[in-house]
Amino acid sequence: MPTRARTKKRSVPTLIGDCILQVLAVGGVICIALVICAFAFDITLIMFKTGSMSPTIPTGSLAVVREVPADSVEVGDVVTVDRGVSELPVTHRVVSARTQDNGITILDLKGDANASADPAVYEVTTVRKVLWHVPGLARVIVYFSNPLVLGAITLTMAALVVAVFWPRNTDDDDADSADPKTEPIQVLLPPDGGRQ
């Protein structure tokens, strides 16, 4: 008689844990893909700590920027340029651009919220062009980069992995194997009752 395979029921916490792990695995794959794209296409992230580009790019926005040749930018583009070793980069809108014979491009920049253009011009060969931005996301990144928050997330994920992969209780399986369900045995006797 063929035996019927038992389907083991999984507990609700186990199912929830498995779903969370699958979501985290997909998120990990996406992060790896984004890192590869960042290196392959010279893409980085910048955070806006001031409101000089408001209301277009408000304070606390996170922007995706890509390094491009300075002679490829046009008036109206928003770019990030370096200002020197001791100063932070500036991200403003291009109001004029002219490339010299030596390959250096001179840019005049102005913040959307500023009344006038930046006092100094920028002589550059490459700039980081803003591709798109998300308002308010910089605050989220700063919050999750806090060591205490990162530590709590790491401990929570470690506990979740341990809980999902912890060996299950096999008492039920042992009990089932010790007391198998059997069908009655039928003994067929010859017509003479087994007498010879």
mmCIF file of C-alpha atoms in Angstrom, residues 1 20 22 26 34 48 62 68 70-71 85 88 96 99 116-118 120 128 142-143 162 174 184-185 193:
data_model
loop_
_atom_site.group_PDB
_atom_site.id
_atom_site.type_symbol
_atom_site.label_atom_id
_atom_site.label_comp_id
_atom_site.label_asym_id
_atom_site.label_seq_id
_atom_site.Cartn_x
_atom_site.Cartn_y
_atom_site.Cartn_z
ATOM 1 C CA MET A 1 0.000 0.000 0.000
ATOM 2 C CA ILE A 20 11.095 39.174 5.768
ATOM 3 C CA GLN A 22 13.175 37.113 1.204
ATOM 4 C CA VAL A 26 15.905 41.116 -2.748
ATOM 5 C CA LEU A 34 23.215 49.891 -7.463
ATOM 6 C CA PHE A 48 21.603 69.223 0.478
ATOM 7 C CA LEU A 62 19.102 63.588 -1.573
ATOM 8 C CA VAL A 68 30.408 64.362 -16.799
ATOM 9 C CA ALA A 70 32.328 70.174 -17.993
ATOM 10 C CA ASP A 71 32.017 71.155 -21.658
ATOM 11 C CA VAL A 85 40.635 71.228 -0.432
ATOM 12 C CA LEU A 88 32.777 71.881 0.614
ATOM 13 C CA SER A 96 26.729 80.665 -18.216
ATOM 14 C CA THR A 99 35.011 76.400 -22.807
ATOM 15 C CA SER A 116 22.732 86.969 -7.452
ATOM 16 C CA ALA A 117 25.240 84.592 -9.007
ATOM 17 C CA ASP A 118 28.142 83.168 -7.019
ATOM 18 C CA ALA A 120 33.587 83.498 -8.054
ATOM 19 C CA ARG A 128 28.816 66.214 -11.276
ATOM 20 C CA VAL A 142 21.435 60.620 8.245
ATOM 21 C CA TYR A 143 19.123 58.941 10.770
ATOM 22 C CA VAL A 162 18.949 32.877 14.049
ATOM 23 C CA ASP A 174 9.494 11.107 16.432
ATOM 24 C CA PRO A 184 -5.287 -4.625 9.836
ATOM 25 C CA ILE A 185 -3.597 -7.710 8.403
ATOM 26 C CA GLY A 193 -9.515 -24.476 7.605
#
